[in-house]
Tab-separated table of C-alpha atoms and ligand atoms in Angstrom:
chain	number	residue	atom	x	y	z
A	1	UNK	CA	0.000	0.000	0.000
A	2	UNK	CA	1.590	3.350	-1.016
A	3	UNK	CA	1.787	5.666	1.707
A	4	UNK	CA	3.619	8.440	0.529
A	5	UNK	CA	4.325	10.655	-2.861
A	6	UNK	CA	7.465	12.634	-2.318
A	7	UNK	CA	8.840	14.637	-5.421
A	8	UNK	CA	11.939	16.193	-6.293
A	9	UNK	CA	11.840	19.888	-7.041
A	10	UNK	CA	14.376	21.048	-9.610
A	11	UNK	CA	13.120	20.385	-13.262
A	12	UNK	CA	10.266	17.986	-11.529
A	13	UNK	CA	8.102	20.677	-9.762
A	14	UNK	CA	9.390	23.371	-11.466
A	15	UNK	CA	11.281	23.716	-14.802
A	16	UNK	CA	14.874	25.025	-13.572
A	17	UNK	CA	17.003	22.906	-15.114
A	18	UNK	CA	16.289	24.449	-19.077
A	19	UNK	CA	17.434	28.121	-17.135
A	20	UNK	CA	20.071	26.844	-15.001
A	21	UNK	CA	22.129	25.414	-18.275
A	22	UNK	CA	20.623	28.413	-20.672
A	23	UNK	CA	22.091	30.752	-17.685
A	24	UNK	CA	25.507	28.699	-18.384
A	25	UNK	CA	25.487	28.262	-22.343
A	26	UNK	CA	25.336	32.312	-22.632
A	27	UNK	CA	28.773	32.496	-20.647
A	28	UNK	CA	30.593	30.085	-22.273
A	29	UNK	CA	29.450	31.623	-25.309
A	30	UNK	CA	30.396	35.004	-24.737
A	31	UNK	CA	33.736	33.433	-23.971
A	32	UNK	CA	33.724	31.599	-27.600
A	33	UNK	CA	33.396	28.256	-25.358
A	34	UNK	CA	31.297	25.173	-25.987
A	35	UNK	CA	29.366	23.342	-22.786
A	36	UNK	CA	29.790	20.162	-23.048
A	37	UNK	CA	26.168	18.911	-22.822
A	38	UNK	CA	27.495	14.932	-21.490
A	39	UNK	CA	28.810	16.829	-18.688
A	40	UNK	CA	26.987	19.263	-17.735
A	41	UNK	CA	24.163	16.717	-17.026
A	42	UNK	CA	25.876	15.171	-14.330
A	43	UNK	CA	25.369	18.410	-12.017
A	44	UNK	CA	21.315	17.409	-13.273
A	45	UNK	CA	19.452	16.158	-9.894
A	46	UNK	CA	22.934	16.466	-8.050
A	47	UNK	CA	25.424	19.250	-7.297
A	48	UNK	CA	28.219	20.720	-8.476
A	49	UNK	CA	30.108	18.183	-7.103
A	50	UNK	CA	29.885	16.106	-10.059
A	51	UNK	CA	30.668	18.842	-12.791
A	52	UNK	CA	31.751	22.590	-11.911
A	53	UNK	CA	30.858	24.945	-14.442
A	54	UNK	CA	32.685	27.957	-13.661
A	55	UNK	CA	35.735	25.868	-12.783
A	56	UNK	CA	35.778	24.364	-16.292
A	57	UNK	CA	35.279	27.270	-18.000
A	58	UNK	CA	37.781	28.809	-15.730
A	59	UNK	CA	40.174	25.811	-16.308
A	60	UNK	CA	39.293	26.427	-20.730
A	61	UNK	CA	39.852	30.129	-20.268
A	62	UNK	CA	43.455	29.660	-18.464
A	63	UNK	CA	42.077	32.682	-16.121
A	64	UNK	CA	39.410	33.215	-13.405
A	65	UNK	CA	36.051	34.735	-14.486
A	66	UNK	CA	35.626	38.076	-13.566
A	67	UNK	CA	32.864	38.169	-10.249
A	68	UNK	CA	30.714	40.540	-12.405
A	69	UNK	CA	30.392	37.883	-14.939
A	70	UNK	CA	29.602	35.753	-11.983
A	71	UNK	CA	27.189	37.792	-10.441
A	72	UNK	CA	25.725	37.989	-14.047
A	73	UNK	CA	25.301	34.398	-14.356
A	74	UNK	CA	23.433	34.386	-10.894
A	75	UNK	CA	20.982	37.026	-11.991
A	76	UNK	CA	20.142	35.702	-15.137
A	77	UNK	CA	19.584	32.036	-13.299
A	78	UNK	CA	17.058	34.428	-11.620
A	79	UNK	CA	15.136	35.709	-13.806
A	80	UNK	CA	14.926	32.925	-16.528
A	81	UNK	CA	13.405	30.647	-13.640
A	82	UNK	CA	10.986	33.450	-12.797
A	83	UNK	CA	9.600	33.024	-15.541
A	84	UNK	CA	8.547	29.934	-15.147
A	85	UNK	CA	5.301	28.345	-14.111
A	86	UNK	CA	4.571	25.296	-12.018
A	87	UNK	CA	5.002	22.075	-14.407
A	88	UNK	CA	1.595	20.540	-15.553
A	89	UNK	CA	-0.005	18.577	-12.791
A	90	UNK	CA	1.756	18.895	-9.542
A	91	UNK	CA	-0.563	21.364	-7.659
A	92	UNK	CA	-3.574	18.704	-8.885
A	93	UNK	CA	-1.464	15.653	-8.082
A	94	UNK	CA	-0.142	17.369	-4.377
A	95	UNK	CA	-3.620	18.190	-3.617
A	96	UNK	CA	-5.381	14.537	-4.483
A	97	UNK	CA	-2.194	13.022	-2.462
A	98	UNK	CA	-3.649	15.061	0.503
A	99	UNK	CA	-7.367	14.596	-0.110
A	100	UNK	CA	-6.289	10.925	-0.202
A	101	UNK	CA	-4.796	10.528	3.408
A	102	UNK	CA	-1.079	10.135	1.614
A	103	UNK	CA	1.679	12.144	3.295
A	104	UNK	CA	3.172	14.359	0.364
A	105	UNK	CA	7.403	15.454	0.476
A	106	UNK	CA	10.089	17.010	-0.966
A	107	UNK	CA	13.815	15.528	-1.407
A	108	UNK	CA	15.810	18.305	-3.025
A	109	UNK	CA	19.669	18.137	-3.825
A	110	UNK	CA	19.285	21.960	-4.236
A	111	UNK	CA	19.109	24.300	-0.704
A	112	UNK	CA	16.842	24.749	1.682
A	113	UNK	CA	16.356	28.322	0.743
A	114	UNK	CA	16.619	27.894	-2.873
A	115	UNK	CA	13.398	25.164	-2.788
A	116	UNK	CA	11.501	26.597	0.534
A	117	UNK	CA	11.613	30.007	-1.545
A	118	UNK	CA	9.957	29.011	-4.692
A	119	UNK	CA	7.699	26.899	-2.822
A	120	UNK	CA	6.481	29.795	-1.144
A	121	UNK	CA	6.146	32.065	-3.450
A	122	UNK	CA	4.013	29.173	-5.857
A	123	UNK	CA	2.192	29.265	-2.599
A	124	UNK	CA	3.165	25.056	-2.036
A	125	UNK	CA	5.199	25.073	0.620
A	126	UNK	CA	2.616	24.373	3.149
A	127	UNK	CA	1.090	21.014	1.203
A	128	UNK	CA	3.768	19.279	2.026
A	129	UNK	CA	4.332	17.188	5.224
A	130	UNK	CA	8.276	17.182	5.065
A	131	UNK	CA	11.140	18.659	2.752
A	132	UNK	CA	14.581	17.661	2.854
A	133	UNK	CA	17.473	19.504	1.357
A	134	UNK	CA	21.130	19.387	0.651
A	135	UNK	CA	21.370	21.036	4.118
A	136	UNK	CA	19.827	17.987	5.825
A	137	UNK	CA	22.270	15.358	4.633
A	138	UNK	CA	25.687	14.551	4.377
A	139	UNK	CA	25.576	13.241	0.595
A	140	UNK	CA	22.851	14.466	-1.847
A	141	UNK	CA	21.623	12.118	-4.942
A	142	UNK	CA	22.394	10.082	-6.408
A	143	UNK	CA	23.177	9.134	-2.939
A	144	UNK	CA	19.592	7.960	-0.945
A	145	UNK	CA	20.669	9.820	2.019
A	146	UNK	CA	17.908	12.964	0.667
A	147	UNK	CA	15.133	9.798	0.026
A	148	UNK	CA	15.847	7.958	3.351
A	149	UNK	CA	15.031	11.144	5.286
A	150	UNK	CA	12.060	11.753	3.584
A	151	UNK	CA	10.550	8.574	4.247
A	152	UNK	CA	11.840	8.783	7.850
A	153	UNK	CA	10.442	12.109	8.843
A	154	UNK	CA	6.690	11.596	6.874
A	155	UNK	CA	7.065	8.072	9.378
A	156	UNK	CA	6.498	5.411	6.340
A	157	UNK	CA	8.680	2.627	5.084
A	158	UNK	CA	10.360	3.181	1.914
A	159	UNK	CA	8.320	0.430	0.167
A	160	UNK	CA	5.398	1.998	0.614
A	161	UNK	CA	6.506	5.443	-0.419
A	162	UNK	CA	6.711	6.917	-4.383
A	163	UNK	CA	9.264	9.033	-5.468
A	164	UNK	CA	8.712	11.496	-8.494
A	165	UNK	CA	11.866	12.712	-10.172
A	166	UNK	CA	13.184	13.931	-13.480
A	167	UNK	CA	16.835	12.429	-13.589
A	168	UNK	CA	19.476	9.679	-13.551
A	169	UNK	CA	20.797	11.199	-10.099
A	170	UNK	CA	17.286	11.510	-8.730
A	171	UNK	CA	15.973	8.277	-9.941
A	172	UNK	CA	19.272	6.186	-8.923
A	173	UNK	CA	18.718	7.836	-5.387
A	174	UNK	CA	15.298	6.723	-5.295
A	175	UNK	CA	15.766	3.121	-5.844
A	176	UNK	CA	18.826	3.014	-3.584
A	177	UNK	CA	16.651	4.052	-1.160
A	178	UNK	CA	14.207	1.505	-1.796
A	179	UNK	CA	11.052	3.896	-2.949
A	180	UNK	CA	9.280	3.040	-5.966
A	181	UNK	CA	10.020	6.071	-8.817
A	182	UNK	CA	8.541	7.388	-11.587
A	183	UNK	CA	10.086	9.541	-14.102
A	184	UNK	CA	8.992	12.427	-15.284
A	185	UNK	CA	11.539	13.587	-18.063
A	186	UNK	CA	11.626	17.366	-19.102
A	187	UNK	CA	13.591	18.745	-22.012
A	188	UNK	CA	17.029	18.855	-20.530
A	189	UNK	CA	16.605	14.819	-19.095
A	190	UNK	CA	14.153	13.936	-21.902
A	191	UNK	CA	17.134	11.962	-23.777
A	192	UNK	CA	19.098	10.362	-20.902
A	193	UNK	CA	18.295	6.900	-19.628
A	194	UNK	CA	15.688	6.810	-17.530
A	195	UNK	CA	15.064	3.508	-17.649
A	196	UNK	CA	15.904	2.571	-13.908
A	197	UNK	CA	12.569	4.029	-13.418
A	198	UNK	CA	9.193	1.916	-12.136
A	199	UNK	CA	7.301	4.134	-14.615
A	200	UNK	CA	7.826	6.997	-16.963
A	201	UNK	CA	5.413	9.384	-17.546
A	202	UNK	CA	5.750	12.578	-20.024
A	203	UNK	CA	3.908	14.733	-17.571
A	204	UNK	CA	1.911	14.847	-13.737
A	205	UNK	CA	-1.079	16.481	-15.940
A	206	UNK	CA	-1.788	12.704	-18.258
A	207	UNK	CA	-3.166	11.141	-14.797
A	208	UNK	CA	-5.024	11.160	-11.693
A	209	UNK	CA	-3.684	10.583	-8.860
A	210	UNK	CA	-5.179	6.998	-9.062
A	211	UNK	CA	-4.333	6.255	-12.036
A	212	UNK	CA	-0.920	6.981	-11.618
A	213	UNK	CA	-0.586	4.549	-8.488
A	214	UNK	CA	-2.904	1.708	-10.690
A	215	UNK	CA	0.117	1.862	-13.500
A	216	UNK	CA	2.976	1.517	-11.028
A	217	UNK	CA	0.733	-1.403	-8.862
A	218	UNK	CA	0.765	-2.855	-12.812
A	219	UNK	CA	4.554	-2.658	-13.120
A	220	UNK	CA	5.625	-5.365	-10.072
B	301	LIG	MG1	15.366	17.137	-10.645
Protein backbone atom coordinates (compact mmCIF):
# COMPACT_ATOMS: atom_id res chain seq x y z
CA UNK A 1 0.00 0.00 0.00
CA UNK A 2 1.59 3.35 -1.02
CA UNK A 3 1.79 5.67 1.71
CA UNK A 4 3.62 8.44 0.53
CA UNK A 5 4.32 10.66 -2.86
CA UNK A 6 7.47 12.63 -2.32
CA UNK A 7 8.84 14.64 -5.42
CA UNK A 8 11.94 16.19 -6.29
CA UNK A 9 11.84 19.89 -7.04
CA UNK A 10 14.38 21.05 -9.61
CA UNK A 11 13.12 20.39 -13.26
CA UNK A 12 10.27 17.99 -11.53
CA UNK A 13 8.10 20.68 -9.76
CA UNK A 14 9.39 23.37 -11.47
CA UNK A 15 11.28 23.72 -14.80
CA UNK A 16 14.87 25.03 -13.57
CA UNK A 17 17.00 22.91 -15.11
CA UNK A 18 16.29 24.45 -19.08
CA UNK A 19 17.43 28.12 -17.14
CA UNK A 20 20.07 26.84 -15.00
CA UNK A 21 22.13 25.41 -18.28
CA UNK A 22 20.62 28.41 -20.67
CA UNK A 23 22.09 30.75 -17.69
CA UNK A 24 25.51 28.70 -18.38
CA UNK A 25 25.49 28.26 -22.34
CA UNK A 26 25.34 32.31 -22.63
CA UNK A 27 28.77 32.50 -20.65
CA UNK A 28 30.59 30.08 -22.27
CA UNK A 29 29.45 31.62 -25.31
CA UNK A 30 30.40 35.00 -24.74
CA UNK A 31 33.74 33.43 -23.97
CA UNK A 32 33.72 31.60 -27.60
CA UNK A 33 33.40 28.26 -25.36
CA UNK A 34 31.30 25.17 -25.99
CA UNK A 35 29.37 23.34 -22.79
CA UNK A 36 29.79 20.16 -23.05
CA UNK A 37 26.17 18.91 -22.82
CA UNK A 38 27.50 14.93 -21.49
CA UNK A 39 28.81 16.83 -18.69
CA UNK A 40 26.99 19.26 -17.74
CA UNK A 41 24.16 16.72 -17.03
CA UNK A 42 25.88 15.17 -14.33
CA UNK A 43 25.37 18.41 -12.02
CA UNK A 44 21.32 17.41 -13.27
CA UNK A 45 19.45 16.16 -9.89
CA UNK A 46 22.93 16.47 -8.05
CA UNK A 47 25.42 19.25 -7.30
CA UNK A 48 28.22 20.72 -8.48
CA UNK A 49 30.11 18.18 -7.10
CA UNK A 50 29.88 16.11 -10.06
CA UNK A 51 30.67 18.84 -12.79
CA UNK A 52 31.75 22.59 -11.91
CA UNK A 53 30.86 24.95 -14.44
CA UNK A 54 32.69 27.96 -13.66
CA UNK A 55 35.74 25.87 -12.78
CA UNK A 56 35.78 24.36 -16.29
CA UNK A 57 35.28 27.27 -18.00
CA UNK A 58 37.78 28.81 -15.73
CA UNK A 59 40.17 25.81 -16.31
CA UNK A 60 39.29 26.43 -20.73
CA UNK A 61 39.85 30.13 -20.27
CA UNK A 62 43.46 29.66 -18.46
CA UNK A 63 42.08 32.68 -16.12
CA UNK A 64 39.41 33.22 -13.40
CA UNK A 65 36.05 34.74 -14.49
CA UNK A 66 35.63 38.08 -13.57
CA UNK A 67 32.86 38.17 -10.25
CA UNK A 68 30.71 40.54 -12.40
CA UNK A 69 30.39 37.88 -14.94
CA UNK A 70 29.60 35.75 -11.98
CA UNK A 71 27.19 37.79 -10.44
CA UNK A 72 25.73 37.99 -14.05
CA UNK A 73 25.30 34.40 -14.36
CA UNK A 74 23.43 34.39 -10.89
CA UNK A 75 20.98 37.03 -11.99
CA UNK A 76 20.14 35.70 -15.14
CA UNK A 77 19.58 32.04 -13.30
CA UNK A 78 17.06 34.43 -11.62
CA UNK A 79 15.14 35.71 -13.81
CA UNK A 80 14.93 32.93 -16.53
CA UNK A 81 13.40 30.65 -13.64
CA UNK A 82 10.99 33.45 -12.80
CA UNK A 83 9.60 33.02 -15.54
CA UNK A 84 8.55 29.93 -15.15
CA UNK A 85 5.30 28.35 -14.11
CA UNK A 86 4.57 25.30 -12.02
CA UNK A 87 5.00 22.08 -14.41
CA UNK A 88 1.59 20.54 -15.55
CA UNK A 89 -0.01 18.58 -12.79
CA UNK A 90 1.76 18.90 -9.54
CA UNK A 91 -0.56 21.36 -7.66
CA UNK A 92 -3.57 18.70 -8.88
CA UNK A 93 -1.46 15.65 -8.08
CA UNK A 94 -0.14 17.37 -4.38
CA UNK A 95 -3.62 18.19 -3.62
CA UNK A 96 -5.38 14.54 -4.48
CA UNK A 97 -2.19 13.02 -2.46
CA UNK A 98 -3.65 15.06 0.50
CA UNK A 99 -7.37 14.60 -0.11
CA UNK A 100 -6.29 10.93 -0.20
CA UNK A 101 -4.80 10.53 3.41
CA UNK A 102 -1.08 10.14 1.61
CA UNK A 103 1.68 12.14 3.30
CA UNK A 104 3.17 14.36 0.36
CA UNK A 105 7.40 15.45 0.48
CA UNK A 106 10.09 17.01 -0.97
CA UNK A 107 13.82 15.53 -1.41
CA UNK A 108 15.81 18.30 -3.02
CA UNK A 109 19.67 18.14 -3.83
CA UNK A 110 19.29 21.96 -4.24
CA UNK A 111 19.11 24.30 -0.70
CA UNK A 112 16.84 24.75 1.68
CA UNK A 113 16.36 28.32 0.74
CA UNK A 114 16.62 27.89 -2.87
CA UNK A 115 13.40 25.16 -2.79
CA UNK A 116 11.50 26.60 0.53
CA UNK A 117 11.61 30.01 -1.54
CA UNK A 118 9.96 29.01 -4.69
CA UNK A 119 7.70 26.90 -2.82
CA UNK A 120 6.48 29.80 -1.14
CA UNK A 121 6.15 32.06 -3.45
CA UNK A 122 4.01 29.17 -5.86
CA UNK A 123 2.19 29.27 -2.60
CA UNK A 124 3.16 25.06 -2.04
CA UNK A 125 5.20 25.07 0.62
CA UNK A 126 2.62 24.37 3.15
CA UNK A 127 1.09 21.01 1.20
CA UNK A 128 3.77 19.28 2.03
CA UNK A 129 4.33 17.19 5.22
CA UNK A 130 8.28 17.18 5.07
CA UNK A 131 11.14 18.66 2.75
CA UNK A 132 14.58 17.66 2.85
CA UNK A 133 17.47 19.50 1.36
CA UNK A 134 21.13 19.39 0.65
CA UNK A 135 21.37 21.04 4.12
CA UNK A 136 19.83 17.99 5.82
CA UNK A 137 22.27 15.36 4.63
CA UNK A 138 25.69 14.55 4.38
CA UNK A 139 25.58 13.24 0.60
CA UNK A 140 22.85 14.47 -1.85
CA UNK A 141 21.62 12.12 -4.94
CA UNK A 142 22.39 10.08 -6.41
CA UNK A 143 23.18 9.13 -2.94
CA UNK A 144 19.59 7.96 -0.94
CA UNK A 145 20.67 9.82 2.02
CA UNK A 146 17.91 12.96 0.67
CA UNK A 147 15.13 9.80 0.03
CA UNK A 148 15.85 7.96 3.35
CA UNK A 149 15.03 11.14 5.29
CA UNK A 150 12.06 11.75 3.58
CA UNK A 151 10.55 8.57 4.25
CA UNK A 152 11.84 8.78 7.85
CA UNK A 153 10.44 12.11 8.84
CA UNK A 154 6.69 11.60 6.87
CA UNK A 155 7.07 8.07 9.38
CA UNK A 156 6.50 5.41 6.34
CA UNK A 157 8.68 2.63 5.08
CA UNK A 158 10.36 3.18 1.91
CA UNK A 159 8.32 0.43 0.17
CA UNK A 160 5.40 2.00 0.61
CA UNK A 161 6.51 5.44 -0.42
CA UNK A 162 6.71 6.92 -4.38
CA UNK A 163 9.26 9.03 -5.47
CA UNK A 164 8.71 11.50 -8.49
CA UNK A 165 11.87 12.71 -10.17
CA UNK A 166 13.18 13.93 -13.48
CA UNK A 167 16.83 12.43 -13.59
CA UNK A 168 19.48 9.68 -13.55
CA UNK A 169 20.80 11.20 -10.10
CA UNK A 170 17.29 11.51 -8.73
CA UNK A 171 15.97 8.28 -9.94
CA UNK A 172 19.27 6.19 -8.92
CA UNK A 173 18.72 7.84 -5.39
CA UNK A 174 15.30 6.72 -5.29
CA UNK A 175 15.77 3.12 -5.84
CA UNK A 176 18.83 3.01 -3.58
CA UNK A 177 16.65 4.05 -1.16
CA UNK A 178 14.21 1.50 -1.80
CA UNK A 179 11.05 3.90 -2.95
CA UNK A 180 9.28 3.04 -5.97
CA UNK A 181 10.02 6.07 -8.82
CA UNK A 182 8.54 7.39 -11.59
CA UNK A 183 10.09 9.54 -14.10
CA UNK A 184 8.99 12.43 -15.28
CA UNK A 185 11.54 13.59 -18.06
CA UNK A 186 11.63 17.37 -19.10
CA UNK A 187 13.59 18.74 -22.01
CA UNK A 188 17.03 18.85 -20.53
CA UNK A 189 16.60 14.82 -19.09
CA UNK A 190 14.15 13.94 -21.90
CA UNK A 191 17.13 11.96 -23.78
CA UNK A 192 19.10 10.36 -20.90
CA UNK A 193 18.30 6.90 -19.63
CA UNK A 194 15.69 6.81 -17.53
CA UNK A 195 15.06 3.51 -17.65
CA UNK A 196 15.90 2.57 -13.91
CA UNK A 197 12.57 4.03 -13.42
CA UNK A 198 9.19 1.92 -12.14
CA UNK A 199 7.30 4.13 -14.62
CA UNK A 200 7.83 7.00 -16.96
CA UNK A 201 5.41 9.38 -17.55
CA UNK A 202 5.75 12.58 -20.02
CA UNK A 203 3.91 14.73 -17.57
CA UNK A 204 1.91 14.85 -13.74
CA UNK A 205 -1.08 16.48 -15.94
CA UNK A 206 -1.79 12.70 -18.26
CA UNK A 207 -3.17 11.14 -14.80
CA UNK A 208 -5.02 11.16 -11.69
CA UNK A 209 -3.68 10.58 -8.86
CA UNK A 210 -5.18 7.00 -9.06
CA UNK A 211 -4.33 6.26 -12.04
CA UNK A 212 -0.92 6.98 -11.62
CA UNK A 213 -0.59 4.55 -8.49
CA UNK A 214 -2.90 1.71 -10.69
CA UNK A 215 0.12 1.86 -13.50
CA UNK A 216 2.98 1.52 -11.03
CA UNK A 217 0.73 -1.40 -8.86
CA UNK A 218 0.77 -2.85 -12.81
CA UNK A 219 4.55 -2.66 -13.12
CA UNK A 220 5.62 -5.37 -10.07
MG1 LIG B 1 15.37 17.14 -10.65
Amino acid sequence: MIRALIFDFDGLILDTEGPIYRSWTEVYEAHGVALPFELWVKTVGSSNQAFHPQHHLEERLGRPLAEEVINRRVERRIELVLAQALLPGVAERVDEAGAAGLKVGVASSSSRDWVNGHLQRLGLLARFDCIRCRDDVEHVKPEPDLYLAVVDCLGVPANEAVAIEDSPNGITAAKRAGLLCVAIPNPITAGLDLRAADLRLESLAEVTLQELLDRLSQTK
